[in-house]
Short mmCIF file of C-alpha atoms in Angstrom, two decimals:
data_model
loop_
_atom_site.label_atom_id
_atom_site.label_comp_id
_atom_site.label_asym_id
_atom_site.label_seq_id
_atom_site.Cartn_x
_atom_site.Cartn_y
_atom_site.Cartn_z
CA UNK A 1 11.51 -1.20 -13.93
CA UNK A 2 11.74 -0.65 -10.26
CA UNK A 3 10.89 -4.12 -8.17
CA UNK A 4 10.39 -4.80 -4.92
CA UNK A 5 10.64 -8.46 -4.87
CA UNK A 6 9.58 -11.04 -2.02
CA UNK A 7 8.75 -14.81 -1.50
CA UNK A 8 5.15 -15.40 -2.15
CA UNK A 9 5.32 -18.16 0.18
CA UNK A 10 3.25 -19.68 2.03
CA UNK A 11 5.77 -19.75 4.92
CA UNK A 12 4.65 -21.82 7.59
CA UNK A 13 5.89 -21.67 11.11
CA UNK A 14 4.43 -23.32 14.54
CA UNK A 15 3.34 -21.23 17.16
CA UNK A 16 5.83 -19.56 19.65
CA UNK A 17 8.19 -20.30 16.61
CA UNK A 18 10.14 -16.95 14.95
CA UNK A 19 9.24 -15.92 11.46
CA UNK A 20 11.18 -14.47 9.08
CA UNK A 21 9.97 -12.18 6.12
CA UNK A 22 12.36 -10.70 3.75
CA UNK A 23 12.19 -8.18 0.82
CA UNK A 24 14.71 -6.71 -1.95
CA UNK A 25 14.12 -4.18 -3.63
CA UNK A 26 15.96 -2.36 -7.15
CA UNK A 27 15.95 0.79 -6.90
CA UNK A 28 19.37 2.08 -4.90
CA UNK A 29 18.07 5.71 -4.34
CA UNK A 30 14.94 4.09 -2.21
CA UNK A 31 14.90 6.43 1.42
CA UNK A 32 12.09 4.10 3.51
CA UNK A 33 10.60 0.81 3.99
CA UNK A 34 7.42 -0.26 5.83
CA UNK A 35 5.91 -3.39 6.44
CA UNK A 36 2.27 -3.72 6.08
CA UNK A 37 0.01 -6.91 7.32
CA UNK A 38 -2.97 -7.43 5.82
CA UNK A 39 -5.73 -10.21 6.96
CA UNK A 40 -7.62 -12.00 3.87
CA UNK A 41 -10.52 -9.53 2.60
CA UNK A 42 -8.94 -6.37 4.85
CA UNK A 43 -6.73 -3.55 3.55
CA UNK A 44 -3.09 -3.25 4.63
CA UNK A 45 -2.61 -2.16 7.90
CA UNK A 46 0.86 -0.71 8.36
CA UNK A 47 2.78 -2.02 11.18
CA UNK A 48 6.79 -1.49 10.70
CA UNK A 49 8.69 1.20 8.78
CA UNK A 50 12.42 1.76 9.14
CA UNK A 51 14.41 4.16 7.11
CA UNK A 52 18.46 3.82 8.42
CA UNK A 53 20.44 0.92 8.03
CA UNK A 54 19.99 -1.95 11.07
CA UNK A 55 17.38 -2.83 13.01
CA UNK A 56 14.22 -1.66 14.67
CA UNK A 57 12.15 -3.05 17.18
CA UNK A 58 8.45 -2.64 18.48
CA UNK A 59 7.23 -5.24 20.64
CA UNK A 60 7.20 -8.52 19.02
CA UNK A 61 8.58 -7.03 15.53
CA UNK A 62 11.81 -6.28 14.31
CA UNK A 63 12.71 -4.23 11.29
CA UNK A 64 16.14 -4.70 9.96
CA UNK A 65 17.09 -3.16 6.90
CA UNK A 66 20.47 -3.00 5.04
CA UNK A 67 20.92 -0.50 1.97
CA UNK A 68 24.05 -1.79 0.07
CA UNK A 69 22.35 -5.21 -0.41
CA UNK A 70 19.37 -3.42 -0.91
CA UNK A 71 17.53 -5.79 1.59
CA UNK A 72 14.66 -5.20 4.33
CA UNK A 73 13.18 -7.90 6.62
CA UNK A 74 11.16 -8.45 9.10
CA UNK A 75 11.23 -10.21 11.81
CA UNK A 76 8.41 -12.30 14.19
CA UNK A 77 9.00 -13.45 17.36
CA UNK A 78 6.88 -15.47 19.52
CA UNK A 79 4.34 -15.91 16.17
CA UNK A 80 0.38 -16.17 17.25
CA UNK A 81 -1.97 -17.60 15.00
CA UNK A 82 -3.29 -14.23 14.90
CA UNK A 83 -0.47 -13.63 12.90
CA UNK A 84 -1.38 -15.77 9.80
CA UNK A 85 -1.57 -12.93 7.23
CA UNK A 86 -0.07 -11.67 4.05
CA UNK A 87 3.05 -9.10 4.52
CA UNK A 88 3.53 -6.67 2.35
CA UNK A 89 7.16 -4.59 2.09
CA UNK A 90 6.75 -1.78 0.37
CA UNK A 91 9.30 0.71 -0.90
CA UNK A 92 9.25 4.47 -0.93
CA UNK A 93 11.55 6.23 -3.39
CA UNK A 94 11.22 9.49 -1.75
CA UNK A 95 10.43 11.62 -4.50
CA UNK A 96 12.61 14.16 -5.85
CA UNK A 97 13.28 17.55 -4.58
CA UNK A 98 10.62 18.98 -5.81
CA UNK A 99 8.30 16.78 -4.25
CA UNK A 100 7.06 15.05 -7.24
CA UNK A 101 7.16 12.31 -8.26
CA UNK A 102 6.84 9.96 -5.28
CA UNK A 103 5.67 6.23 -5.03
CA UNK A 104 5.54 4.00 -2.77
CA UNK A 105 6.25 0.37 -4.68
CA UNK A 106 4.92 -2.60 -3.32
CA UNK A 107 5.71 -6.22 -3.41
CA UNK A 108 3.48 -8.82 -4.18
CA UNK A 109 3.59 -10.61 -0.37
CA UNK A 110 4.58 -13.40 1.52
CA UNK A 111 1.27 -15.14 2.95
CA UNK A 112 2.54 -15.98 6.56
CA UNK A 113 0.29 -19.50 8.49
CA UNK A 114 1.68 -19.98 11.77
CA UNK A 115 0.22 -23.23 13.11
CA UNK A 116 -0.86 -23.97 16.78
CA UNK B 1 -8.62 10.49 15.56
CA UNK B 2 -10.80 8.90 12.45
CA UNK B 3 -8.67 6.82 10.47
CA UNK B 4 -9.24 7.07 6.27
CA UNK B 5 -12.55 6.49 5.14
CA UNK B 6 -13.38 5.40 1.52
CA UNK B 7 -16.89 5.12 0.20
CA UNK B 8 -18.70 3.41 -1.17
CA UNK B 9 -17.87 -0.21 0.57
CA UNK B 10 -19.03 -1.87 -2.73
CA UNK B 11 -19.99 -1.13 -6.25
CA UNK B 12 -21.49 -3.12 -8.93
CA UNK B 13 -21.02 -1.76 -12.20
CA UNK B 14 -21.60 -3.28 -15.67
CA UNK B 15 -19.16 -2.50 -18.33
CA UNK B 16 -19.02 0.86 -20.29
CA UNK B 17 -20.93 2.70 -17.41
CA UNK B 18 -18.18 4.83 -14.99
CA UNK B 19 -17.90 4.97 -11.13
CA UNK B 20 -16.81 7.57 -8.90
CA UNK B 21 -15.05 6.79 -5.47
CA UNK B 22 -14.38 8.78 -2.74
CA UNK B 23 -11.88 9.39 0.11
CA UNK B 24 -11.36 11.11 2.97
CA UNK B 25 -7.63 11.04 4.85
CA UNK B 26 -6.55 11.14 8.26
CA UNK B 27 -7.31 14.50 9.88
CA UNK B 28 -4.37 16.68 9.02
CA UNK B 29 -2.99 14.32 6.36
CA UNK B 30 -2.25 16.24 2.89
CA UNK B 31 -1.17 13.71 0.84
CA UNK B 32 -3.71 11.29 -0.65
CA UNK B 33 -2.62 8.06 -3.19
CA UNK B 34 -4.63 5.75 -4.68
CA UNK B 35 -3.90 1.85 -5.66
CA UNK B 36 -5.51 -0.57 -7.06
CA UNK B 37 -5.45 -4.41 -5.65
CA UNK B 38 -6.14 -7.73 -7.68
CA UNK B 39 -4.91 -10.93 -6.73
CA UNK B 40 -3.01 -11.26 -9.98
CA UNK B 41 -0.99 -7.99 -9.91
CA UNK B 42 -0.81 -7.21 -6.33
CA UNK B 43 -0.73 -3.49 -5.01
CA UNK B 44 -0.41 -1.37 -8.27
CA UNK B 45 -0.17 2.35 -8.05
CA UNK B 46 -2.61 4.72 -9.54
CA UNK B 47 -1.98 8.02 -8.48
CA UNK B 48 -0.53 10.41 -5.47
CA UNK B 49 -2.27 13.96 -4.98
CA UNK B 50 -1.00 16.69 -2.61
CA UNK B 51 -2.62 20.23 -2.51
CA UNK B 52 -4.82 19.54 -5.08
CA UNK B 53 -2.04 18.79 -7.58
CA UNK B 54 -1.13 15.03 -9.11
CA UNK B 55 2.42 14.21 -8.37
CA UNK B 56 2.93 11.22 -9.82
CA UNK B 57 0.71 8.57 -12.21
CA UNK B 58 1.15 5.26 -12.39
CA UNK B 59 0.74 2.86 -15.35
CA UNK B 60 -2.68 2.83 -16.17
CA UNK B 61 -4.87 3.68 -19.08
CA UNK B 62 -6.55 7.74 -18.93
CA UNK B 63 -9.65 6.02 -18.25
CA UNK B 64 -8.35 6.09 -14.53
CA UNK B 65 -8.38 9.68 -13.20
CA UNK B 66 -8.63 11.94 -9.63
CA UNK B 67 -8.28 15.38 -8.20
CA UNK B 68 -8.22 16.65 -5.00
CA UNK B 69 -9.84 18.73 -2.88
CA UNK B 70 -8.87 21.96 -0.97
CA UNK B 71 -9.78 20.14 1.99
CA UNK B 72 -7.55 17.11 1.01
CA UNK B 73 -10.75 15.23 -0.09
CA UNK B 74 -10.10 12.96 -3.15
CA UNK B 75 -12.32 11.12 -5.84
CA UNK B 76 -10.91 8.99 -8.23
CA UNK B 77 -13.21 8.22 -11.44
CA UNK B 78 -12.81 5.41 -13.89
CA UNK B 79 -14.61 5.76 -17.38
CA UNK B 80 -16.23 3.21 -19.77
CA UNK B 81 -15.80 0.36 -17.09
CA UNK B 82 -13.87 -3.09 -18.20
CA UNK B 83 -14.27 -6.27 -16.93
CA UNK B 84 -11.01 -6.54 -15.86
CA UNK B 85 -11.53 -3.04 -13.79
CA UNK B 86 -12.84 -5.02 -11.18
CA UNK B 87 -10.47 -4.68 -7.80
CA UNK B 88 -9.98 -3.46 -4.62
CA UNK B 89 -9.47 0.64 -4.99
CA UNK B 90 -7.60 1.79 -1.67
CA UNK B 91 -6.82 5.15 -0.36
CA UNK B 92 -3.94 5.74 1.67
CA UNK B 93 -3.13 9.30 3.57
CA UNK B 94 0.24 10.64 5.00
CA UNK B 95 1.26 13.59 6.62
CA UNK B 96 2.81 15.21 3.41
CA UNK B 97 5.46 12.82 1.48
CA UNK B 98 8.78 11.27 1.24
CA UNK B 99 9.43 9.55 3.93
CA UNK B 100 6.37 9.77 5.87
CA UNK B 101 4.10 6.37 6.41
CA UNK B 102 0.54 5.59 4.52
CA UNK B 103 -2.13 5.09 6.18
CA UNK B 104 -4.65 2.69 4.02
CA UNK B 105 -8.69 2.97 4.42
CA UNK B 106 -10.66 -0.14 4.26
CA UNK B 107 -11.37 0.51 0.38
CA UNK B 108 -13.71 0.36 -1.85
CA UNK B 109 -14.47 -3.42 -3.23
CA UNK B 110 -15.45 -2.55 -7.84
CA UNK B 111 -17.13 -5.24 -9.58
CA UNK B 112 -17.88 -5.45 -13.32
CA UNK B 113 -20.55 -7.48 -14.50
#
């Protein structure tokens, strides 16, 4: 069974504070990872996706990923109570050369309060 | 440029009748999956079309099935409704596959009575 595994949380963090989300994941031949936010009664709204090894910023987020421990995070800096959401890191295995066969597995999500 | 729009918003159903939603992707966008959100299971994968053709299926029951359109238009249909059927359906688009990100529409919100 191919996982994608993170902390369901809640993780708590004042405001102005940094917040830290991390992921794992199972399956070795996974190519890219995204990080998705989404606000209670909203659909995912994609706002990170990284697919080499380090890190990748965009504004006040930060991507870092690292394939032999088979580990993607993400990174808040600066956290806004408009940040208080559930993150979801999903897992894309690519599919195979054919095209088929492609998924994108999610985890279950770390709800995120950041308190002012 | 539009973003991916599912209809209907919401749908009340009772059990043993069958529902058809609908979704439309980003402009351009070929590829067209569809999951299914509780709070219990998360995210869950139904199905990815591209070109018309199913690519991959995820774990659920044949009561769950889609197609595709030639204009990359997708339905997905569930048959002889359950009570425990009732979710969140979302659509996502991307430019083709692989590596490319999903774009999710606000969804379409099933409940069984």
């Amino acid at each position: 069974q191919k996982e994608v595994e993170q902390n369901s949380g809640p993780l708590s963090v004042p405001e102005g504070a940094i917040a830290s989300l991390n992921c794992t994941y199972s399956d070795r031949g996974s190519q890219s990872f995204f990080w998705y936010r989404q606000y209670s009664g909203k659909s995912p709204e994609l706002i990170m996706f990284i697919y080499s090894n380090g890190d990748k910023e965009d504004g006040r987020f930060t991507a870092q990923l690292n394939k032999a421990s088979q580990y993607v995070s993400l990174l808040i800096r600066d956290s806004q109570p408009s940040d208080s959401a559930t993150y979801l890191c999903a897992v894309n295995n690519g599919g195979d050369s054919g095209g088929s066969n492609y998924k994108l597995t999610f985890g279950k999500g770390t709800l995120l309060t950041v308190n002012p | 440029k539009a973003g991916v729009t599912q209809t209907p918003r919401y749908l009340i159903k009772t059990r043993g009748q069958q529902v058809t939603l609908s979704c439309s992707p980003i402009s351009g966008h070929r590829s067209v999956s569809w999951y299914q959100q509780t709070p219990g299971q998360g995210l869950q994968f139904l199905f990815e079309y591209f070109s018309e053709t199913q690519r991959n299926k995820g774990n659920f029951p044949g009561r769950f099935s889609g197609r595709q359109f030639s204009n990359s238009r997708s339905e997905m249909n569930v048959s002889t409704l359950e009570l425990g059927d009732s979710a969140l359906y979302l659509c996502a688009s991307s430019l083709s596959s692989g590596y490319q990100p999903q774009h999710f529409g606000d969804g379409t919100r099933l409940s069984i009575l």
